Amino acid sequence: MLSEAENEVLTRIGPGTPMGALMRRYWHPIAGISQMRDAWTKRISILGEDLVLFRDRSGKLGLIGEFCPHRRASLTYGIPTADGIRCPYHGWAFDGAGRCLEQPNEPDGSAFKDKVWTAGYPVQAFAGLVWAYLGPLPAPLIPALDGLVAPRAIRMCGVTRINCNWLQIQENSVDPVHTEWLHGKLAEFIGEKKGVKTALARHHQKIAFDEFPYGIIKRRLMEGQSEDASDWTTGHPIVFPNILAVSSGDSTFMYYMFQFRVPVDDTHTDHYW
């Protein structure tokens, strides 16, 4: 059982916190590529920071602080340029690294722009998602998880914001038995109240947990399953620090599901699947 102090350390993810520093050393999904096809900007909140994802005139994506350092106007309403974005209030231009490139209406020869910058982070399009890295450079590679790079794949993605810290959601993935009750018995009861009888719950005959180099393998054997079931032989990897991976199938068809718990702030999480 975690102490209150330990829980605080693990769930506080803003700039300057120990867990915030750790989480910034990983790539996180922040949007679907499809969301940026017809949009120039998208407001992004991640790891306690307010940012804006933008597409410049060449199609390159950038991720910088949302608020212009001049008068705090939101760059969500910015004007794309050939190599960045321009603040809608006074026209200051920034590139994807957060450097100020131009300050219209400053005197000729002014070097003030060289003293102005905002936060800027690497972004990369991969497997249908836009990923961001907020940590120290050089950035690592985005992990090429099997389902993300599977050939001839049909990919679908969803996201929802949950009013909960990232750790509590991730911890839920290491708890197999809740599915028997929350997703089984409770769902049956809800159906019963509506006059619909269903049989969803199956009893857990065995559960097991194994450490592996990237996290924890969660295994379960449900009532009626044989011990060669993939839920028991392969299990569900919980990949450190914030990913759940599930797969099943054969050489003809393989199904993968990944869940990413992306911290928005200390009490909200964007849940991608």
mmCIF file of N, CA and C in Angstrom, residues 32-151:
data_model
loop_
_atom_site.group_PDB
_atom_site.id
_atom_site.type_symbol
_atom_site.label_atom_id
_atom_site.label_comp_id
_atom_site.label_asym_id
_atom_site.label_seq_id
_atom_site.Cartn_x
_atom_site.Cartn_y
_atom_site.Cartn_z
ATOM 1 N N GLY A 32 -4.671 12.395 -33.329
ATOM 2 C CA GLY A 32 -4.673 11.560 -34.519
ATOM 3 C C GLY A 32 -4.217 12.374 -35.714
ATOM 4 N N ILE A 33 -3.485 11.750 -36.625
ATOM 5 C CA ILE A 33 -3.056 12.465 -37.830
ATOM 6 C C ILE A 33 -4.265 13.014 -38.578
ATOM 7 N N SER A 34 -5.353 12.259 -38.573
ATOM 8 C CA SER A 34 -6.557 12.694 -39.282
ATOM 9 C C SER A 34 -7.117 13.995 -38.726
ATOM 10 N N GLN A 35 -6.864 14.270 -37.441
ATOM 11 C CA GLN A 35 -7.372 15.500 -36.835
ATOM 12 C C GLN A 35 -6.669 16.743 -37.369
ATOM 13 N N MET A 36 -5.500 16.565 -37.954
ATOM 14 C CA MET A 36 -4.739 17.712 -38.458
ATOM 15 C C MET A 36 -4.812 17.862 -39.975
ATOM 16 N N ARG A 37 -5.544 16.986 -40.647
ATOM 17 C CA ARG A 37 -5.619 17.075 -42.106
ATOM 18 C C ARG A 37 -6.358 18.320 -42.558
ATOM 19 N N ASP A 38 -7.402 18.676 -41.834
ATOM 20 C CA ASP A 38 -8.205 19.836 -42.207
ATOM 21 C C ASP A 38 -8.131 20.946 -41.170
ATOM 22 N N ALA A 39 -7.161 20.857 -40.282
ATOM 23 C CA ALA A 39 -7.010 21.874 -39.229
ATOM 24 C C ALA A 39 -5.587 22.417 -39.247
ATOM 25 N N TRP A 40 -5.460 23.700 -38.956
ATOM 26 C CA TRP A 40 -4.128 24.314 -38.866
ATOM 27 C C TRP A 40 -3.558 24.220 -37.451
ATOM 28 N N THR A 41 -4.433 24.213 -36.458
ATOM 29 C CA THR A 41 -3.970 24.176 -35.072
ATOM 30 C C THR A 41 -4.876 23.272 -34.234
ATOM 31 N N LYS A 42 -4.329 22.806 -33.126
ATOM 32 C CA LYS A 42 -5.107 22.042 -32.145
ATOM 33 C C LYS A 42 -4.520 22.312 -30.765
ATOM 34 N N ARG A 43 -5.375 22.703 -29.839
ATOM 35 C CA ARG A 43 -4.929 22.952 -28.470
ATOM 36 C C ARG A 43 -4.579 21.630 -27.791
ATOM 37 N N ILE A 44 -3.421 21.573 -27.145
ATOM 38 C CA ILE A 44 -2.927 20.360 -26.496
ATOM 39 C C ILE A 44 -2.586 20.676 -25.040
ATOM 40 N N SER A 45 -3.075 19.846 -24.128
ATOM 41 C CA SER A 45 -2.678 19.935 -22.717
ATOM 42 C C SER A 45 -2.019 18.621 -22.345
ATOM 43 N N ILE A 46 -0.789 18.681 -21.875
ATOM 44 C CA ILE A 46 -0.054 17.476 -21.544
ATOM 45 C C ILE A 46 0.999 17.795 -20.501
ATOM 46 N N LEU A 47 1.111 16.918 -19.498
ATOM 47 C CA LEU A 47 2.133 17.034 -18.463
ATOM 48 C C LEU A 47 2.145 18.420 -17.821
ATOM 49 N N GLY A 48 0.945 18.970 -17.608
ATOM 50 C CA GLY A 48 0.820 20.247 -16.919
ATOM 51 C C GLY A 48 1.150 21.457 -17.764
ATOM 52 N N GLU A 49 1.300 21.285 -19.080
ATOM 53 C CA GLU A 49 1.638 22.403 -19.964
ATOM 54 C C GLU A 49 0.528 22.634 -20.978
ATOM 55 N N ASP A 50 0.280 23.906 -21.290
ATOM 56 C CA ASP A 50 -0.683 24.291 -22.329
ATOM 57 C C ASP A 50 0.090 24.582 -23.609
ATOM 58 N N LEU A 51 -0.170 23.783 -24.635
ATOM 59 C CA LEU A 51 0.581 23.866 -25.885
ATOM 60 C C LEU A 51 -0.379 23.969 -27.055
ATOM 61 N N VAL A 52 0.179 24.242 -28.228
ATOM 62 C CA VAL A 52 -0.624 24.214 -29.445
ATOM 63 C C VAL A 52 0.130 23.414 -30.497
ATOM 64 N N LEU A 53 -0.560 22.443 -31.080
ATOM 65 C CA LEU A 53 -0.044 21.683 -32.207
ATOM 66 C C LEU A 53 -0.455 22.415 -33.470
ATOM 67 N N PHE A 54 0.499 22.669 -34.381
ATOM 68 C CA PHE A 54 0.162 23.426 -35.586
ATOM 69 C C PHE A 54 0.781 22.770 -36.805
ATOM 70 N N ARG A 55 0.236 23.137 -37.951
ATOM 71 C CA ARG A 55 0.735 22.693 -39.251
ATOM 72 C C ARG A 55 1.125 23.928 -40.041
ATOM 73 N N ASP A 56 2.403 24.002 -40.465
ATOM 74 C CA ASP A 56 2.818 25.180 -41.226
ATOM 75 C C ASP A 56 2.447 25.020 -42.695
ATOM 76 N N ARG A 57 2.765 26.014 -43.499
ATOM 77 C CA ARG A 57 2.338 26.017 -44.910
ATOM 78 C C ARG A 57 2.977 24.885 -45.722
ATOM 79 N N SER A 58 4.089 24.353 -45.244
ATOM 80 C CA SER A 58 4.731 23.239 -45.942
ATOM 81 C C SER A 58 4.159 21.893 -45.507
ATOM 82 N N GLY A 59 3.276 21.895 -44.499
ATOM 83 C CA GLY A 59 2.686 20.667 -43.999
ATOM 84 C C GLY A 59 3.400 20.086 -42.793
ATOM 85 N N LYS A 60 4.493 20.709 -42.370
ATOM 86 C CA LYS A 60 5.249 20.198 -41.224
ATOM 87 C C LYS A 60 4.512 20.543 -39.929
ATOM 88 N N LEU A 61 4.506 19.597 -38.992
ATOM 89 C CA LEU A 61 3.859 19.802 -37.702
ATOM 90 C C LEU A 61 4.844 20.374 -36.683
ATOM 91 N N GLY A 62 4.328 21.205 -35.791
ATOM 92 C CA GLY A 62 5.119 21.755 -34.701
ATOM 93 C C GLY A 62 4.302 21.783 -33.428
ATOM 94 N N LEU A 63 4.985 21.828 -32.295
ATOM 95 C CA LEU A 63 4.313 21.865 -30.995
ATOM 96 C C LEU A 63 5.029 22.881 -30.119
ATOM 97 N N ILE A 64 4.337 23.988 -29.798
ATOM 98 C CA ILE A 64 4.950 25.045 -28.997
ATOM 99 C C ILE A 64 3.969 25.515 -27.927
ATOM 100 N N GLY A 65 4.465 26.344 -27.018
ATOM 101 C CA GLY A 65 3.623 26.905 -25.985
ATOM 102 C C GLY A 65 2.428 27.622 -26.586
ATOM 103 N N GLU A 66 1.261 27.443 -25.968
ATOM 104 C CA GLU A 66 0.044 28.014 -26.560
ATOM 105 C C GLU A 66 0.058 29.531 -26.548
ATOM 106 N N PHE A 67 0.599 30.153 -25.518
ATOM 107 C CA PHE A 67 0.423 31.591 -25.329
ATOM 108 C C PHE A 67 1.666 32.358 -25.757
ATOM 109 N N CYS A 68 1.463 33.304 -26.651
ATOM 110 C CA CYS A 68 2.560 34.127 -27.142
ATOM 111 C C CYS A 68 3.226 34.853 -25.967
ATOM 112 N N PRO A 69 4.541 34.839 -25.872
ATOM 113 C CA PRO A 69 5.218 35.497 -24.747
ATOM 114 C C PRO A 69 5.104 37.018 -24.761
ATOM 115 N N HIS A 70 4.557 37.587 -25.847
ATOM 116 C CA HIS A 70 4.407 39.037 -25.935
ATOM 117 C C HIS A 70 3.247 39.523 -25.060
ATOM 118 N N ARG A 71 2.009 39.158 -25.458
ATOM 119 C CA ARG A 71 0.825 39.597 -24.722
ATOM 120 C C ARG A 71 -0.102 38.436 -24.356
ATOM 121 N N ARG A 72 0.438 37.197 -24.426
ATOM 122 C CA ARG A 72 -0.280 36.002 -23.998
ATOM 123 C C ARG A 72 -1.496 35.667 -24.877
ATOM 124 N N ALA A 73 -1.505 36.142 -26.098
ATOM 125 C CA ALA A 73 -2.568 35.732 -27.017
ATOM 126 C C ALA A 73 -2.393 34.253 -27.350
ATOM 127 N N SER A 74 -3.506 33.552 -27.579
ATOM 128 C CA SER A 74 -3.442 32.124 -27.864
ATOM 129 C C SER A 74 -3.029 31.876 -29.312
ATOM 130 N N LEU A 75 -1.992 31.068 -29.488
ATOM 131 C CA LEU A 75 -1.545 30.702 -30.830
ATOM 132 C C LEU A 75 -2.462 29.655 -31.464
ATOM 133 N N THR A 76 -3.473 29.199 -30.724
ATOM 134 C CA THR A 76 -4.496 28.355 -31.337
ATOM 135 C C THR A 76 -5.170 29.099 -32.483
ATOM 136 N N TYR A 77 -5.198 30.431 -32.395
ATOM 137 C CA TYR A 77 -5.795 31.262 -33.440
ATOM 138 C C TYR A 77 -4.728 31.838 -34.362
ATOM 139 N N GLY A 78 -3.527 31.219 -34.364
ATOM 140 C CA GLY A 78 -2.408 31.751 -35.126
ATOM 141 C C GLY A 78 -2.546 31.582 -36.627
ATOM 142 N N ILE A 79 -1.680 32.284 -37.345
ATOM 143 C CA ILE A 79 -1.653 32.280 -38.809
ATOM 144 C C ILE A 79 -0.447 31.460 -39.251
ATOM 145 N N PRO A 80 -0.644 30.363 -39.990
ATOM 146 C CA PRO A 80 0.496 29.546 -40.413
ATOM 147 C C PRO A 80 1.395 30.291 -41.386
ATOM 148 N N THR A 81 2.694 30.023 -41.267
ATOM 149 C CA THR A 81 3.684 30.596 -42.189
ATOM 150 C C THR A 81 4.398 29.449 -42.896
ATOM 151 N N ALA A 82 5.359 29.786 -43.735
ATOM 152 C CA ALA A 82 6.088 28.756 -44.476
ATOM 153 C C ALA A 82 6.866 27.849 -43.540
ATOM 154 N N ASP A 83 7.313 28.373 -42.396
ATOM 155 C CA ASP A 83 8.155 27.581 -41.509
ATOM 156 C C ASP A 83 7.758 27.722 -40.040
ATOM 157 N N GLY A 84 6.482 28.034 -39.777
ATOM 158 C CA GLY A 84 6.068 28.176 -38.390
ATOM 159 C C GLY A 84 4.654 28.713 -38.275
ATOM 160 N N ILE A 85 4.458 29.553 -37.278
ATOM 161 C CA ILE A 85 3.133 30.115 -37.013
ATOM 162 C C ILE A 85 3.300 31.536 -36.496
ATOM 163 N N ARG A 86 2.319 32.376 -36.827
ATOM 164 C CA ARG A 86 2.398 33.790 -36.470
ATOM 165 C C ARG A 86 1.281 34.119 -35.484
ATOM 166 N N CYS A 87 1.618 34.856 -34.436
ATOM 167 C CA CYS A 87 0.625 35.252 -33.446
ATOM 168 C C CYS A 87 -0.418 36.155 -34.102
ATOM 169 N N PRO A 88 -1.711 35.927 -33.829
ATOM 170 C CA PRO A 88 -2.740 36.729 -34.474
ATOM 171 C C PRO A 88 -2.839 38.148 -33.925
ATOM 172 N N TYR A 89 -2.206 38.413 -32.771
ATOM 173 C CA TYR A 89 -2.373 39.715 -32.117
ATOM 174 C C TYR A 89 -1.444 40.767 -32.706
ATOM 175 N N HIS A 90 -0.142 40.478 -32.767
ATOM 176 C CA HIS A 90 0.820 41.450 -33.289
ATOM 177 C C HIS A 90 1.751 40.864 -34.344
ATOM 178 N N GLY A 91 1.495 39.618 -34.760
ATOM 179 C CA GLY A 91 2.234 39.072 -35.888
ATOM 180 C C GLY A 91 3.584 38.467 -35.575
ATOM 181 N N TRP A 92 3.934 38.343 -34.284
ATOM 182 C CA TRP A 92 5.211 37.695 -33.977
ATOM 183 C C TRP A 92 5.189 36.269 -34.519
ATOM 184 N N ALA A 93 6.278 35.854 -35.165
ATOM 185 C CA ALA A 93 6.351 34.533 -35.798
ATOM 186 C C ALA A 93 7.293 33.628 -35.010
ATOM 187 N N PHE A 94 6.901 32.344 -34.900
ATOM 188 C CA PHE A 94 7.682 31.348 -34.171
ATOM 189 C C PHE A 94 7.830 30.095 -35.018
ATOM 190 N N ASP A 95 8.940 29.385 -34.815
ATOM 191 C CA ASP A 95 9.097 28.100 -35.487
ATOM 192 C C ASP A 95 8.750 26.977 -34.519
ATOM 193 N N GLY A 96 8.886 25.722 -34.989
ATOM 194 C CA GLY A 96 8.485 24.587 -34.186
ATOM 195 C C GLY A 96 9.352 24.354 -32.965
ATOM 196 N N ALA A 97 10.517 24.981 -32.908
ATOM 197 C CA ALA A 97 11.377 24.876 -31.727
ATOM 198 C C ALA A 97 11.062 25.964 -30.706
ATOM 199 N N GLY A 98 10.103 26.853 -31.026
ATOM 200 C CA GLY A 98 9.725 27.921 -30.110
ATOM 201 C C GLY A 98 10.525 29.190 -30.264
ATOM 202 N N ARG A 99 11.406 29.253 -31.266
ATOM 203 C CA ARG A 99 12.222 30.455 -31.485
ATOM 204 C C ARG A 99 11.405 31.536 -32.182
ATOM 205 N N CYS A 100 11.576 32.761 -31.757
ATOM 206 C CA CYS A 100 10.917 33.887 -32.414
ATOM 207 C C CYS A 100 11.704 34.249 -33.665
ATOM 208 N N LEU A 101 11.028 34.207 -34.812
ATOM 209 C CA LEU A 101 11.686 34.445 -36.089
ATOM 210 C C LEU A 101 11.535 35.872 -36.581
ATOM 211 N N GLU A 102 10.441 36.504 -36.199
ATOM 212 C CA GLU A 102 10.176 37.842 -36.737
ATOM 213 C C GLU A 102 9.246 38.595 -35.794
ATOM 214 N N GLN A 103 9.469 39.913 -35.683
ATOM 215 C CA GLN A 103 8.606 40.787 -34.891
ATOM 216 C C GLN A 103 8.256 42.012 -35.729
ATOM 217 N N PRO A 104 7.174 41.921 -36.516
ATOM 218 C CA PRO A 104 6.783 43.085 -37.314
ATOM 219 C C PRO A 104 6.586 44.303 -36.422
ATOM 220 N N ASN A 105 6.886 45.474 -36.977
ATOM 221 C CA ASN A 105 6.708 46.763 -36.303
ATOM 222 C C ASN A 105 7.799 47.086 -35.294
ATOM 223 N N GLU A 106 8.763 46.193 -35.122
ATOM 224 C CA GLU A 106 9.953 46.566 -34.348
ATOM 225 C C GLU A 106 10.854 47.406 -35.263
ATOM 226 N N PRO A 107 11.697 48.238 -34.686
ATOM 227 C CA PRO A 107 12.580 49.070 -35.524
ATOM 228 C C PRO A 107 13.498 48.224 -36.400
ATOM 229 N N ASP A 108 13.834 48.741 -37.583
ATOM 230 C CA ASP A 108 14.775 48.053 -38.462
ATOM 231 C C ASP A 108 16.074 47.778 -37.717
ATOM 232 N N GLY A 109 16.598 46.584 -37.884
ATOM 233 C CA GLY A 109 17.861 46.231 -37.247
ATOM 234 C C GLY A 109 17.716 45.745 -35.821
ATOM 235 N N SER A 110 16.499 45.725 -35.288
ATOM 236 C CA SER A 110 16.286 45.278 -33.913
ATOM 237 C C SER A 110 16.633 43.793 -33.778
ATOM 238 N N ALA A 111 17.346 43.452 -32.726
ATOM 239 C CA ALA A 111 17.700 42.056 -32.442
ATOM 240 C C ALA A 111 16.882 41.507 -31.278
ATOM 241 N N PHE A 112 15.790 42.221 -30.930
ATOM 242 C CA PHE A 112 15.012 41.798 -29.772
ATOM 243 C C PHE A 112 14.418 40.405 -29.954
ATOM 244 N N LYS A 113 14.101 40.045 -31.203
ATOM 245 C CA LYS A 113 13.510 38.725 -31.453
ATOM 246 C C LYS A 113 14.428 37.595 -31.008
ATOM 247 N N ASP A 114 15.734 37.849 -31.031
ATOM 248 C CA ASP A 114 16.690 36.808 -30.643
ATOM 249 C C ASP A 114 16.680 36.543 -29.139
ATOM 250 N N LYS A 115 16.008 37.407 -28.385
ATOM 251 C CA LYS A 115 15.925 37.227 -26.936
ATOM 252 C C LYS A 115 14.586 36.622 -26.508
ATOM 253 N N VAL A 116 13.737 36.287 -27.481
ATOM 254 C CA VAL A 116 12.384 35.827 -27.168
ATOM 255 C C VAL A 116 12.203 34.401 -27.676
ATOM 256 N N TRP A 117 11.642 33.568 -26.852
ATOM 257 C CA TRP A 117 11.315 32.210 -27.257
ATOM 258 C C TRP A 117 10.177 31.694 -26.388
ATOM 259 N N THR A 118 9.590 30.606 -26.827
ATOM 260 C CA THR A 118 8.574 29.915 -26.047
ATOM 261 C C THR A 118 8.906 28.432 -26.069
ATOM 262 N N ALA A 119 8.200 27.634 -25.295
ATOM 263 C CA ALA A 119 8.460 26.194 -25.283
ATOM 264 C C ALA A 119 8.233 25.611 -26.666
ATOM 265 N N GLY A 120 9.091 24.703 -27.086
ATOM 266 C CA GLY A 120 8.948 24.023 -28.356
ATOM 267 C C GLY A 120 9.421 22.589 -28.227
ATOM 268 N N TYR A 121 8.651 21.636 -28.735
ATOM 269 C CA TYR A 121 8.959 20.224 -28.519
ATOM 270 C C TYR A 121 8.888 19.448 -29.829
ATOM 271 N N PRO A 122 9.705 18.390 -29.949
ATOM 272 C CA PRO A 122 9.649 17.542 -31.144
ATOM 273 C C PRO A 122 8.304 16.831 -31.268
ATOM 274 N N VAL A 123 7.802 16.740 -32.483
ATOM 275 C CA VAL A 123 6.603 15.946 -32.782
ATOM 276 C C VAL A 123 6.908 15.060 -33.981
ATOM 277 N N GLN A 124 6.193 13.953 -34.057
ATOM 278 C CA GLN A 124 6.404 13.018 -35.160
ATOM 279 C C GLN A 124 5.116 12.281 -35.449
ATOM 280 N N ALA A 125 4.809 12.112 -36.720
ATOM 281 C CA ALA A 125 3.658 11.324 -37.145
ATOM 282 C C ALA A 125 4.091 9.872 -37.279
ATOM 283 N N PHE A 126 3.338 8.963 -36.651
ATOM 284 C CA PHE A 126 3.714 7.555 -36.650
ATOM 285 C C PHE A 126 2.482 6.713 -36.338
ATOM 286 N N ALA A 127 2.216 5.722 -37.167
ATOM 287 C CA ALA A 127 1.139 4.758 -36.945
ATOM 288 C C ALA A 127 -0.223 5.427 -36.792
ATOM 289 N N GLY A 128 -0.448 6.495 -37.558
ATOM 290 C CA GLY A 128 -1.744 7.162 -37.525
ATOM 291 C C GLY A 128 -1.917 8.165 -36.418
ATOM 292 N N LEU A 129 -0.881 8.347 -35.599
ATOM 293 C CA LEU A 129 -0.954 9.261 -34.473
ATOM 294 C C LEU A 129 0.134 10.326 -34.575
ATOM 295 N N VAL A 130 -0.109 11.451 -33.902
ATOM 296 C CA VAL A 130 0.932 12.462 -33.714
ATOM 297 C C VAL A 130 1.484 12.260 -32.315
ATOM 298 N N TRP A 131 2.802 12.131 -32.219
ATOM 299 C CA TRP A 131 3.480 11.875 -30.953
ATOM 300 C C TRP A 131 4.320 13.089 -30.562
ATOM 301 N N ALA A 132 4.451 13.303 -29.265
ATOM 302 C CA ALA A 132 5.249 14.428 -28.757
ATOM 303 C C ALA A 132 6.254 13.931 -27.732
ATOM 304 N N TYR A 133 7.394 14.604 -27.709
ATOM 305 C CA TYR A 133 8.447 14.308 -26.737
ATOM 306 C C TYR A 133 8.830 15.611 -26.054
ATOM 307 N N LEU A 134 8.682 15.648 -24.725
ATOM 308 C CA LEU A 134 8.895 16.883 -23.970
ATOM 309 C C LEU A 134 10.151 16.847 -23.116
ATOM 310 N N GLY A 135 10.998 15.853 -23.327
ATOM 311 C CA GLY A 135 12.152 15.670 -22.450
ATOM 312 C C GLY A 135 13.450 16.225 -23.010
ATOM 313 N N PRO A 136 14.562 15.904 -22.338
ATOM 314 C CA PRO A 136 15.874 16.389 -22.786
ATOM 315 C C PRO A 136 16.265 15.758 -24.116
ATOM 316 N N LEU A 137 16.965 16.516 -24.921
ATOM 317 C CA LEU A 137 17.423 16.036 -26.222
ATOM 318 C C LEU A 137 18.791 15.385 -26.094
ATOM 319 N N PRO A 138 19.135 14.448 -26.984
ATOM 320 C CA PRO A 138 18.356 14.021 -28.152
ATOM 321 C C PRO A 138 17.200 13.122 -27.754
ATOM 322 N N ALA A 139 16.123 13.206 -28.518
ATOM 323 C CA ALA A 139 14.944 12.389 -28.238
ATOM 324 C C ALA A 139 15.216 10.935 -28.630
ATOM 325 N N PRO A 140 14.686 9.985 -27.874
ATOM 326 C CA PRO A 140 14.807 8.581 -28.276
ATOM 327 C C PRO A 140 13.891 8.290 -29.455
ATOM 328 N N LEU A 141 13.977 7.074 -29.970
ATOM 329 C CA LEU A 141 13.054 6.641 -31.013
ATOM 330 C C LEU A 141 11.697 6.311 -30.399
ATOM 331 N N ILE A 142 10.633 6.498 -31.172
ATOM 332 C CA ILE A 142 9.325 6.023 -30.737
ATOM 333 C C ILE A 142 9.364 4.492 -30.773
ATOM 334 N N PRO A 143 8.964 3.814 -29.692
ATOM 335 C CA PRO A 143 9.012 2.348 -29.690
ATOM 336 C C PRO A 143 8.150 1.758 -30.804
ATOM 337 N N ALA A 144 8.749 0.898 -31.612
ATOM 338 C CA ALA A 144 8.033 0.271 -32.730
ATOM 339 C C ALA A 144 7.300 -0.967 -32.223
ATOM 340 N N LEU A 145 6.276 -0.749 -31.397
ATOM 341 C CA LEU A 145 5.489 -1.855 -30.864
ATOM 342 C C LEU A 145 4.811 -2.610 -32.011
ATOM 343 N N ASP A 146 4.675 -3.926 -31.846
ATOM 344 C CA ASP A 146 4.278 -4.778 -32.967
ATOM 345 C C ASP A 146 3.023 -4.304 -33.679
ATOM 346 N N GLY A 147 1.959 -3.997 -32.937
ATOM 347 C CA GLY A 147 0.716 -3.585 -33.574
ATOM 348 C C GLY A 147 0.812 -2.250 -34.278
ATOM 349 N N LEU A 148 1.759 -1.403 -33.854
ATOM 350 C CA LEU A 148 1.904 -0.088 -34.479
ATOM 351 C C LEU A 148 2.577 -0.177 -35.848
ATOM 352 N N VAL A 149 3.365 -1.234 -36.060
ATOM 353 C CA VAL A 149 4.103 -1.360 -37.320
ATOM 354 C C VAL A 149 3.655 -2.564 -38.141
ATOM 355 N N ALA A 150 2.572 -3.217 -37.716
ATOM 356 C CA ALA A 150 2.104 -4.402 -38.437
ATOM 357 C C ALA A 150 1.767 -4.048 -39.886
ATOM 358 N N PRO A 151 2.240 -4.859 -40.858
ATOM 359 C CA PRO A 151 1.931 -4.566 -42.268
ATOM 360 C C PRO A 151 0.467 -4.842 -42.572
#
